[in-house]
Tab-separated table of C-alpha atoms in Angstrom:
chain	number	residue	atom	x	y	z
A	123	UNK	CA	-26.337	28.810	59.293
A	124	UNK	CA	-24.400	29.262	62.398
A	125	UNK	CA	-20.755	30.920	62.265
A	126	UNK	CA	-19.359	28.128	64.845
A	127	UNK	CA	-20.335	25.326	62.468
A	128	UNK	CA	-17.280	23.810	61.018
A	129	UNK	CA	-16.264	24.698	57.493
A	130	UNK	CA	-16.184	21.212	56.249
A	131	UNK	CA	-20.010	20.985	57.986
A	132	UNK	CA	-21.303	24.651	56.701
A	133	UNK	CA	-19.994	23.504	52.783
A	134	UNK	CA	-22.113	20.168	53.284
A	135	UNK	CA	-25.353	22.065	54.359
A	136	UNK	CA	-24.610	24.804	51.766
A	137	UNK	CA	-24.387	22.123	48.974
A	138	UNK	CA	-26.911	20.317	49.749
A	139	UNK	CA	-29.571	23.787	50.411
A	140	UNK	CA	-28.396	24.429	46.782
A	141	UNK	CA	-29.129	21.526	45.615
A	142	UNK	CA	-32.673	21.581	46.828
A	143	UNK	CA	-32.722	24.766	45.396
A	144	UNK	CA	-31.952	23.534	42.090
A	145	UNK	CA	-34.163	20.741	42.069
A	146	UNK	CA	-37.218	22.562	43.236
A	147	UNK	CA	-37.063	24.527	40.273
A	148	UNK	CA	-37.225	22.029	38.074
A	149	UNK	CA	-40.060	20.131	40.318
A	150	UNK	CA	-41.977	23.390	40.593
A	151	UNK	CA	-41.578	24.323	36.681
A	152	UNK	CA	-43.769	20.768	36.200
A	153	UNK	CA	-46.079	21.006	39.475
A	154	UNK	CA	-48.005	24.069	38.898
A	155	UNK	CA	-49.008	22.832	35.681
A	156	UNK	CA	-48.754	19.285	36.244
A	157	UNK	CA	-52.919	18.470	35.799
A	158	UNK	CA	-53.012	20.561	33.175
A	159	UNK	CA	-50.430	18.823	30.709
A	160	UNK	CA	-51.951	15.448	31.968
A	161	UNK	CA	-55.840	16.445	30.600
A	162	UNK	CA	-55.481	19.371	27.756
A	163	UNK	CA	-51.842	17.931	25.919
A	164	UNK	CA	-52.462	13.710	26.820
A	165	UNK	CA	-56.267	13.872	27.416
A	166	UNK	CA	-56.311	12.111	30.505
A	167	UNK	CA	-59.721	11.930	32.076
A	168	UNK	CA	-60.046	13.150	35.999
A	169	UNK	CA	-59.705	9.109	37.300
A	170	UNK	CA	-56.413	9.070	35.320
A	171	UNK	CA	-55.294	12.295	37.018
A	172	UNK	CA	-56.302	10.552	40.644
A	173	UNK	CA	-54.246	7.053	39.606
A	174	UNK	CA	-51.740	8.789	38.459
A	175	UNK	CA	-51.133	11.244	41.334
A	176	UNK	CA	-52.598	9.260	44.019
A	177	UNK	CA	-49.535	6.287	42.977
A	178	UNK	CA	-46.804	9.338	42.972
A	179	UNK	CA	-47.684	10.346	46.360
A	180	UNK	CA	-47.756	6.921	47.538
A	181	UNK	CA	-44.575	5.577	46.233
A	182	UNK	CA	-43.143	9.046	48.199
A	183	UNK	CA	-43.978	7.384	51.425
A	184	UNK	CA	-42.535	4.205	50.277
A	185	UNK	CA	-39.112	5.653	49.151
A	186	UNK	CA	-38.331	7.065	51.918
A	187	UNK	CA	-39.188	4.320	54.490
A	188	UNK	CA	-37.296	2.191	52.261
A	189	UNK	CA	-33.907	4.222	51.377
A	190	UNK	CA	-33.643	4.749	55.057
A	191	UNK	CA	-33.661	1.310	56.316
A	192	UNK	CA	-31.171	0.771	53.082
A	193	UNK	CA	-28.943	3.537	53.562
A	194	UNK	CA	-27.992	2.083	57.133
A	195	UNK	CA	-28.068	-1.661	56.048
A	196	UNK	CA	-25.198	-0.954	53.460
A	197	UNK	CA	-23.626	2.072	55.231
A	198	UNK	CA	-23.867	4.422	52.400
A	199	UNK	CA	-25.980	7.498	52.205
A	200	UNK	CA	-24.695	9.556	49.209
A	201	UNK	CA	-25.355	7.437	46.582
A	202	UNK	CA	-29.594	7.912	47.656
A	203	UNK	CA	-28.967	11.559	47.240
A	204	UNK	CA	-27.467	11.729	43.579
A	205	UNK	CA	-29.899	8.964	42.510
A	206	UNK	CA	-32.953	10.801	43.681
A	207	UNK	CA	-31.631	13.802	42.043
A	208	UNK	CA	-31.453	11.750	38.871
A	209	UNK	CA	-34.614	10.133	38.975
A	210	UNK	CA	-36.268	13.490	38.577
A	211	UNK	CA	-33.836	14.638	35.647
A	212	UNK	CA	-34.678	11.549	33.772
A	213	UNK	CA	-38.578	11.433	34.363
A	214	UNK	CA	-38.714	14.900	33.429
A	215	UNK	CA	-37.418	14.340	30.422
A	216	UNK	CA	-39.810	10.860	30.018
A	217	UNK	CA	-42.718	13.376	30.830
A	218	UNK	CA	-41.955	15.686	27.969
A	219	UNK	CA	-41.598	12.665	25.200
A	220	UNK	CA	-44.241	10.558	26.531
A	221	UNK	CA	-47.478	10.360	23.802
A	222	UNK	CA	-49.801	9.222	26.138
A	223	UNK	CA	-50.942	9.288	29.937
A	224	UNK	CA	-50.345	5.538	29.888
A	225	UNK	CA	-47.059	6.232	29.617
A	226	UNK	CA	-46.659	8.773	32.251
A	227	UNK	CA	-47.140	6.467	34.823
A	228	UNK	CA	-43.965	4.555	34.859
A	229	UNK	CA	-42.025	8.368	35.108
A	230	UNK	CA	-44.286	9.690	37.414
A	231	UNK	CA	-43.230	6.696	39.952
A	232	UNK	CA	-39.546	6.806	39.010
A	233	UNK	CA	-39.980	11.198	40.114
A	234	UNK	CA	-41.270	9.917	43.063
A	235	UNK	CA	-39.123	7.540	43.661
A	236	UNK	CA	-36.244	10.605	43.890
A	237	UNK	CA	-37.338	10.631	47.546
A	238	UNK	CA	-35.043	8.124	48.298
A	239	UNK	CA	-32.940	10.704	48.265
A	240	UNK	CA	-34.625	12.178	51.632
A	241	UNK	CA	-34.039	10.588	54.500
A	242	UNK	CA	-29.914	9.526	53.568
A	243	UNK	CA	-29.555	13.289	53.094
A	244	UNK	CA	-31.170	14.330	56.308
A	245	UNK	CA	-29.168	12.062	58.415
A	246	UNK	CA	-25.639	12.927	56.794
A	247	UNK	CA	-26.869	16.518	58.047
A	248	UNK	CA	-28.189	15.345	61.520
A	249	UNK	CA	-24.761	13.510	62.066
A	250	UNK	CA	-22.718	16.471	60.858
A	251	UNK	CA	-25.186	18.638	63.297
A	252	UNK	CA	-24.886	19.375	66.707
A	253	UNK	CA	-27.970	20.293	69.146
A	254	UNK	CA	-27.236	24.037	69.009
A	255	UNK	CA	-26.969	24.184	65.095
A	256	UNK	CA	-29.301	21.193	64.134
A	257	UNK	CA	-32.629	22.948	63.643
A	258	UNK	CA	-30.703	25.953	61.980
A	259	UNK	CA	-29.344	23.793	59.679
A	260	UNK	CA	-32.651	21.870	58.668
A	261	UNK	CA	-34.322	25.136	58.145
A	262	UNK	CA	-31.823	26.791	56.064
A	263	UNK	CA	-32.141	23.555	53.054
A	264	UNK	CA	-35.953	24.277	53.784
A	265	UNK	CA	-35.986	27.487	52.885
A	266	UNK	CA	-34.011	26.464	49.820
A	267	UNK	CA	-36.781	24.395	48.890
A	268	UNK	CA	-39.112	27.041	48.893
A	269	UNK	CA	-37.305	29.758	47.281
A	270	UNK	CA	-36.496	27.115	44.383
A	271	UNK	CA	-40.175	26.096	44.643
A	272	UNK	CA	-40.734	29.954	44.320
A	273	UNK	CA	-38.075	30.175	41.250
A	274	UNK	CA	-39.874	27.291	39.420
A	275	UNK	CA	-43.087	28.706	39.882
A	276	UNK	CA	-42.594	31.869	38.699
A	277	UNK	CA	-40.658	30.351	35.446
A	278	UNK	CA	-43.232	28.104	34.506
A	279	UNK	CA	-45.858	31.357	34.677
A	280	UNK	CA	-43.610	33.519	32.046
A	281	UNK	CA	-42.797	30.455	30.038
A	282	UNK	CA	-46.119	28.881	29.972
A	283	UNK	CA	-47.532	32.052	27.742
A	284	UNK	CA	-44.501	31.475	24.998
A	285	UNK	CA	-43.576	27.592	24.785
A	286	UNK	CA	-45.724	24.547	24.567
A	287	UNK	CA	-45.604	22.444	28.232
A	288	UNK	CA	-43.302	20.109	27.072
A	289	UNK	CA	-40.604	22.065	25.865
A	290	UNK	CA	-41.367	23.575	29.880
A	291	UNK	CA	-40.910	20.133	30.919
A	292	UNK	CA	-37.450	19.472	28.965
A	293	UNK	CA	-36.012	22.733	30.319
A	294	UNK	CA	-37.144	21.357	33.782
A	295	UNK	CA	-34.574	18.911	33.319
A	296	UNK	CA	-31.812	20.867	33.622
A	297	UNK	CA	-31.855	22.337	37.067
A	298	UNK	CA	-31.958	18.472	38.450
A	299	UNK	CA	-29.252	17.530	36.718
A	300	UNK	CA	-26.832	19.987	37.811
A	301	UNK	CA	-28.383	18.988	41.391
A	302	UNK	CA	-27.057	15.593	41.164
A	303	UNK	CA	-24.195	16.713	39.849
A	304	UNK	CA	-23.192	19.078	42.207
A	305	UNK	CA	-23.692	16.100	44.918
A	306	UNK	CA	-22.235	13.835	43.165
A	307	UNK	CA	-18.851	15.828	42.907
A	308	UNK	CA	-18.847	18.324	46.281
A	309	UNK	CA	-19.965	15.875	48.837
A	310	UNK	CA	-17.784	13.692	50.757
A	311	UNK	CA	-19.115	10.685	52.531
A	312	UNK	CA	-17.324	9.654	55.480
A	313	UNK	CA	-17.961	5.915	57.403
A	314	UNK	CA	-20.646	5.286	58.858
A	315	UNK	CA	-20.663	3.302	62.718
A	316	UNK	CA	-21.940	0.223	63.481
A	317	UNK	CA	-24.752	0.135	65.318
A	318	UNK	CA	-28.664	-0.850	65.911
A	319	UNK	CA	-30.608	-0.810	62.747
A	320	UNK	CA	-33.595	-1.166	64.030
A	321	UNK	CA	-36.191	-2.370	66.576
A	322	UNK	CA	-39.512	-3.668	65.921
A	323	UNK	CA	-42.975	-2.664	67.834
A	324	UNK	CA	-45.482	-4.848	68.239
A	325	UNK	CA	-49.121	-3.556	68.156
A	326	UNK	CA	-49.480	-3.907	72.093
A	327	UNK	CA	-46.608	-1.092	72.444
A	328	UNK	CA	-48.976	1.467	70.491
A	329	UNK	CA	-51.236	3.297	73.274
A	330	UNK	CA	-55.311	3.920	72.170
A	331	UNK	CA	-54.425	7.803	71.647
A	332	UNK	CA	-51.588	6.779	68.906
A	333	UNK	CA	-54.315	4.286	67.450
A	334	UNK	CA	-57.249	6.854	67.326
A	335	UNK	CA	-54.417	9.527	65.988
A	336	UNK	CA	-53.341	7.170	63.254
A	337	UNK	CA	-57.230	6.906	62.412
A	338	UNK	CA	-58.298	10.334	62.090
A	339	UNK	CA	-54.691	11.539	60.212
A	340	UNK	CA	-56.015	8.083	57.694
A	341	UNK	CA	-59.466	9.694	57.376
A	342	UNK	CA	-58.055	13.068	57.405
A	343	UNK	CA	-55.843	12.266	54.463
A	344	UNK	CA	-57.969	9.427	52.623
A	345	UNK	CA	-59.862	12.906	51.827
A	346	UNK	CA	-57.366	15.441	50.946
A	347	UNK	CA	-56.792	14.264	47.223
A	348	UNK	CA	-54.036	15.761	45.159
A	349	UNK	CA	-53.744	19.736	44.719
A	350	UNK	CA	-54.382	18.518	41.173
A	351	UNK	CA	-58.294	18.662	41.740
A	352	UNK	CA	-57.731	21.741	42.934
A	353	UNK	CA	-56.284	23.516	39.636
A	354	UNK	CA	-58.409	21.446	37.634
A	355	UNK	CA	-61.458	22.954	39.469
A	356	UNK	CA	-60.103	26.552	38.915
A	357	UNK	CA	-59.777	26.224	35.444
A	358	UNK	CA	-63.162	24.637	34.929
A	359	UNK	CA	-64.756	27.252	37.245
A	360	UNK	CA	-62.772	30.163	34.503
A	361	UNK	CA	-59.322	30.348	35.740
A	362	UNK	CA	-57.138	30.601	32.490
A	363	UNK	CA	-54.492	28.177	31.676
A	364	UNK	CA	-51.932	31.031	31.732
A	365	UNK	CA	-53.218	31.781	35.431
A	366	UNK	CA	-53.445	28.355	36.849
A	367	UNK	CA	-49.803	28.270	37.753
A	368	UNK	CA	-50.507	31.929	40.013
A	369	UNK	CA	-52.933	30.191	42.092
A	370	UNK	CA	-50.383	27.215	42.684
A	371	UNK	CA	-47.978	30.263	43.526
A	372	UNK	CA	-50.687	31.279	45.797
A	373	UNK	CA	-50.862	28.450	48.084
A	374	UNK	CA	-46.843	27.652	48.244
A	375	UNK	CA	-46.431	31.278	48.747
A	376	UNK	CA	-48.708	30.668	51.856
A	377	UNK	CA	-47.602	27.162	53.242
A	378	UNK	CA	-43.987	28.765	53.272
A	379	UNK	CA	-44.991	31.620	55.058
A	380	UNK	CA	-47.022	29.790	57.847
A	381	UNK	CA	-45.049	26.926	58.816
A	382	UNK	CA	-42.672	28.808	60.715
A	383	UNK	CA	-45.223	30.011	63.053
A	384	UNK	CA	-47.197	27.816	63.236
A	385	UNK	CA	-44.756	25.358	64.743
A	386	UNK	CA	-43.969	27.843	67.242
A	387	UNK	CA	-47.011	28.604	67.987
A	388	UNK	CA	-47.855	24.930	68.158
A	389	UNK	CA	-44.580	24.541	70.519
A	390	UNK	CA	-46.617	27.353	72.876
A	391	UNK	CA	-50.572	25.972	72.701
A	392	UNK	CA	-50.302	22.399	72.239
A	393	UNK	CA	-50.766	20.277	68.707
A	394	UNK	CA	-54.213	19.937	68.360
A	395	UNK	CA	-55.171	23.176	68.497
A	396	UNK	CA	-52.931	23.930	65.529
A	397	UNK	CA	-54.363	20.435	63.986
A	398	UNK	CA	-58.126	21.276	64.296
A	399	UNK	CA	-57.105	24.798	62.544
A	400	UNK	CA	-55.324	23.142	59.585
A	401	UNK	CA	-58.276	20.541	59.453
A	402	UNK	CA	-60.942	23.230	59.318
A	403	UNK	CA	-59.158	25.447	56.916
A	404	UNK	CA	-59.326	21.882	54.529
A	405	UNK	CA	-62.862	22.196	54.829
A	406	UNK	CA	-63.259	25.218	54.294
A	407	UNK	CA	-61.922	24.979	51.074
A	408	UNK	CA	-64.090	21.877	49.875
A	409	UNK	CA	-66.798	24.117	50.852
A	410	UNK	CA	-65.801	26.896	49.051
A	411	UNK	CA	-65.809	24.432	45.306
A	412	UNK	CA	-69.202	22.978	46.648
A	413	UNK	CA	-71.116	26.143	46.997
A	414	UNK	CA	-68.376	29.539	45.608
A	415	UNK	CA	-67.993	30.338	42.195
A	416	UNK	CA	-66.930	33.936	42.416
A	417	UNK	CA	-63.124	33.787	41.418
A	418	UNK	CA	-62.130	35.773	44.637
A	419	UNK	CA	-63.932	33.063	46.859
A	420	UNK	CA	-61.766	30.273	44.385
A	421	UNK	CA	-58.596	32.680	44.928
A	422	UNK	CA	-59.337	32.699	49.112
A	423	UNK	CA	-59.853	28.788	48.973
A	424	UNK	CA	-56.252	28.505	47.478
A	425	UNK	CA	-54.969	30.504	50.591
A	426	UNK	CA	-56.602	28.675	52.884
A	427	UNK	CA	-55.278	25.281	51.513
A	428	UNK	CA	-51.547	26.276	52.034
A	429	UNK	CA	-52.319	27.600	55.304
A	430	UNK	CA	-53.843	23.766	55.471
A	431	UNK	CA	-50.324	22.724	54.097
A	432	UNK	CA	-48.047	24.894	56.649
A	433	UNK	CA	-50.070	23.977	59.408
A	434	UNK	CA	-50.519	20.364	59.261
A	435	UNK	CA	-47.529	19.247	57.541
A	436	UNK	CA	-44.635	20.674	61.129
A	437	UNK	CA	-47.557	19.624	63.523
A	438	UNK	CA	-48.507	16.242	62.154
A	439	UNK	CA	-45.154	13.888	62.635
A	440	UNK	CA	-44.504	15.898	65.749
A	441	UNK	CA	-47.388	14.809	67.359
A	442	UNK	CA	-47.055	11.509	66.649
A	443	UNK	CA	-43.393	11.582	68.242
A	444	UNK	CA	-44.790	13.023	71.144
A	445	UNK	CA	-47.923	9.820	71.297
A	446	UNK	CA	-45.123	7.097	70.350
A	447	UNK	CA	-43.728	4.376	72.828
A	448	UNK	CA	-40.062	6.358	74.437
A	449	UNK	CA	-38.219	3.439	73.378
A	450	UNK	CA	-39.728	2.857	69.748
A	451	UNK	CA	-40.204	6.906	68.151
A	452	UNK	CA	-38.561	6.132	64.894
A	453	UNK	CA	-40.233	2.572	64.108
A	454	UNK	CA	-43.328	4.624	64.987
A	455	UNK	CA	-42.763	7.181	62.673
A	456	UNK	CA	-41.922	5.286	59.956
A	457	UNK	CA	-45.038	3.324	60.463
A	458	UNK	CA	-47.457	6.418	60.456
A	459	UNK	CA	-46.304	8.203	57.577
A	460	UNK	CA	-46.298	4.682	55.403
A	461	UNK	CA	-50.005	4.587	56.515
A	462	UNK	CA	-50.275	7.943	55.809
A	463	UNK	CA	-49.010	7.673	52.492
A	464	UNK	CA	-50.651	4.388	51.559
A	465	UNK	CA	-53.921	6.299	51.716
A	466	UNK	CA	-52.861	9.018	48.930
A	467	UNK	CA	-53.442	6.586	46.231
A	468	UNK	CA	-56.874	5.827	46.904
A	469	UNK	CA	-57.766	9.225	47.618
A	470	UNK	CA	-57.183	10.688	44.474
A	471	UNK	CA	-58.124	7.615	42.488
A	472	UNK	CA	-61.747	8.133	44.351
A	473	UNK	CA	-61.860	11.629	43.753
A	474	UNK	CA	-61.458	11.198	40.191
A	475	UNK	CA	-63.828	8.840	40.097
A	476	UNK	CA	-66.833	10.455	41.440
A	477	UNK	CA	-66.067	13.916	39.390
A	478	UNK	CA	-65.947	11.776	36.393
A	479	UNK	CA	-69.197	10.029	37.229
A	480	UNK	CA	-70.422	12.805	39.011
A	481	UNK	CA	-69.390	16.131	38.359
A	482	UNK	CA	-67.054	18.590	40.172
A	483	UNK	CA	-68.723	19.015	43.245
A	484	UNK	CA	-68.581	15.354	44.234
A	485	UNK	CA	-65.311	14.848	45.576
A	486	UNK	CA	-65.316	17.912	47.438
A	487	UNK	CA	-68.233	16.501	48.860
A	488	UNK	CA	-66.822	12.889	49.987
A	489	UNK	CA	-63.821	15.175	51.461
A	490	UNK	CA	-66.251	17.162	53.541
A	491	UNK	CA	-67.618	14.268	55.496
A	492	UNK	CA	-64.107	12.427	55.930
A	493	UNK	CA	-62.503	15.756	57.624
A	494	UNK	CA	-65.746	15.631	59.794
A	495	UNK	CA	-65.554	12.185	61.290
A	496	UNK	CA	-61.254	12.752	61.035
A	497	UNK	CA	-61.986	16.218	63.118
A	498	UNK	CA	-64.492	13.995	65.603
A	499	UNK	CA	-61.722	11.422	66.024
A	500	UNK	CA	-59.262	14.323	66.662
A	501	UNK	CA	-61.228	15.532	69.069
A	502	UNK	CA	-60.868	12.598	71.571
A	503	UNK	CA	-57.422	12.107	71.326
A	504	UNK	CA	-55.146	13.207	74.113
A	505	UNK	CA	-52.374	15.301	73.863
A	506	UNK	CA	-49.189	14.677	76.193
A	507	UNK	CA	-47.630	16.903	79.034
A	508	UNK	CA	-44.494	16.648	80.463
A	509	UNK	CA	-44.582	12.755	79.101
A	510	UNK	CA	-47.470	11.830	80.201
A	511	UNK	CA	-51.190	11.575	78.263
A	512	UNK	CA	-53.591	14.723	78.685
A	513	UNK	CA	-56.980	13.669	78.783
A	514	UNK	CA	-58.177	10.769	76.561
């Protein structure tokens, strides 16, 4: 963080970095063996593992639309934070006691639902920022994420060989409750202004490149099911339990690294170039489960899903900023990552359909065609310069 950041500003960031750091621990300790708990300790079948994931990433998009528009209505932004924080301590715990995946459910959306705690914390930051320090600050709590993500990851592989998962998942508890309590006792929230909440756009405001965006990022994403398929196919295809957790390692390791540079480089070439890469590398990896069984092929598709990760996930929103009406950028964001989201549930729920009905190879299928028509789509959407639309 910048030296010429207040002190008072430098011991908000720093909190809430370690925070993130704390949390992602625990998140991480769960993730990376998250499918496997779900179908070897509560015997859920592959649909379960689509409903089940496919509603958590959902209820994501939802949380964070909503605790946004909250957080300004009743001028309070703290309170978000702490709660999210909470909301993964206590489902963590939920996850370890629960006897059944029927049960899971209900915890997995209150985890979710922690993303309230997103967008309140990102604008105390943004409002304690200036222009010179803003993007330094927002990168430092990112890196925390991923060196907790990192931390967790690396846990759950040692632990995983010694204690059953849900002893994992109790201890997973702990580093989100001292998250929310650090918060909760080291941040001080000052008044907020009055001001515009919000303005509406009508459909008429959105310009046919947004539109034909919006449709290939649905497409695009009504195909990339949950990372859960992912490990699930490793471990059928002879990955080890003990080794599932490396190759979710593997692609975090990857996502972290890339997503730097990539937004750079996307900064210096334009967005869709950087888009067509990430969507290709997607498909490279359902191609790799339809046809690959040699575990170094598996290992490859892994890296090539988080460079999928690092390279859509900086690019995406920014493009849509850039394709959104001057006057209406936030409305419009809001907008396309609710869409976005509302297509995760459906995605995995399909995708663990047709491998139940199916087999493996099915869903990887089904994803193969939606990146092609989302990468056609892509491919007639303009990009703007200096303001203005570039072809299309």
């Amino acid at each position: 963080m910048p030296e010429t950041a207040p002190e008072e500003t430098r011991r908000t960031v720093r909190t809430f970095g370690w925070a993130s750091f704390l949390h992602d621990i625990g998140a991480d300790m769960i993730f990376s063996v998250w499918p496997l708990f779900l179908t070897q300790v509560l015997g859920a079948n592959k649909t379960a593992v689509g409903l089940i994931d496919g509603l958590g990433d959902m209820v994501v998009s939802v949380s964070g639309a909503v605790s946004g528009y909250l957080s300004d209505r009743i001028r309070k932004r703290k309170v978000f934070v702490w709660m999210g924080y909470g909301f993964g301590t206590v489902a963590r715990i939920g996850y370890a006691l629960a006897p059944t995946w029927l049960l899971v459910i209900p915890f997995r959306i209150l985890d979710r639902s922690g993303k309230i705690r997103s967008s309140p914390r990102d604008a105390i930051v943004s409002d304690l920022s200036t222009p010179g320090n803003r993007g330094s600050h927002f990168g430092f709590m990112r890196a925390m994420d991923n060196v907790g993500a990192l931390v967790g990851i690396t846990l759950s592989l040692l632990l995983i060989r010694f204690l059953p998962m849900r002893t994992i998942f109790l201890l997973a508890a702990i580093p989100s409750v001292a998250a929310a309590l650090l918060v909760f006792f080291s941040i001080k929230e000052k008044g907020m202004h009055s001001g515009t909440l919000f303005r509406g756009i009508r459909f008429g405001d959105v310009s046919p490149n947004l539109r034909l965006y919006t449709v290939a990022s649905a497409l695009l994403e009504l195909g990339a099911f949950s990372y859960s398929f992912l490990l699930l196919a490793a471990n059928t295809l002879g990955f080890a339990t003990g080794d599932v957790p490396l190759l979710y390692l593997l692609f975090t390791l990857v996502a972290a690294i890339v997503s730097v540079p990539v937004g750079r480089l996307a900064d210096r070439i334009g967005r869709k170039p950087l888009l067509f890469s990430s969507y290709l590398s997607w498909a490279a990896v359902s191609a790799i489960f339809l046809f690959a069984r040699h575990p170094l092929l598996l290992v490859a598709a892994f890296a090539l899903y988080g460079f999928h990760k690092g390279a859509l996930d900086p690019v995406q929103k920014t493009f849509a900023a850039e394709l959104a009406p001057q006057d209406y950028v936030a409305s419009t964001l809001g907008g396309f990552q609710l869409m976005i989201g509302m297509m995760s549930l459906p995605s995995s729920l399909i995708a663990g359909v047709l491998w139940d009905r199916y087999g493996l190879q099915a869903p990887f299928l089904f994803s193969l065609v939606l990146t092609f028509l989302s990468f056609l789509c892509l491919l007639f959407v303009g990009e703007r310069e200096g303001g203005k639309p570039r072809g299309g």
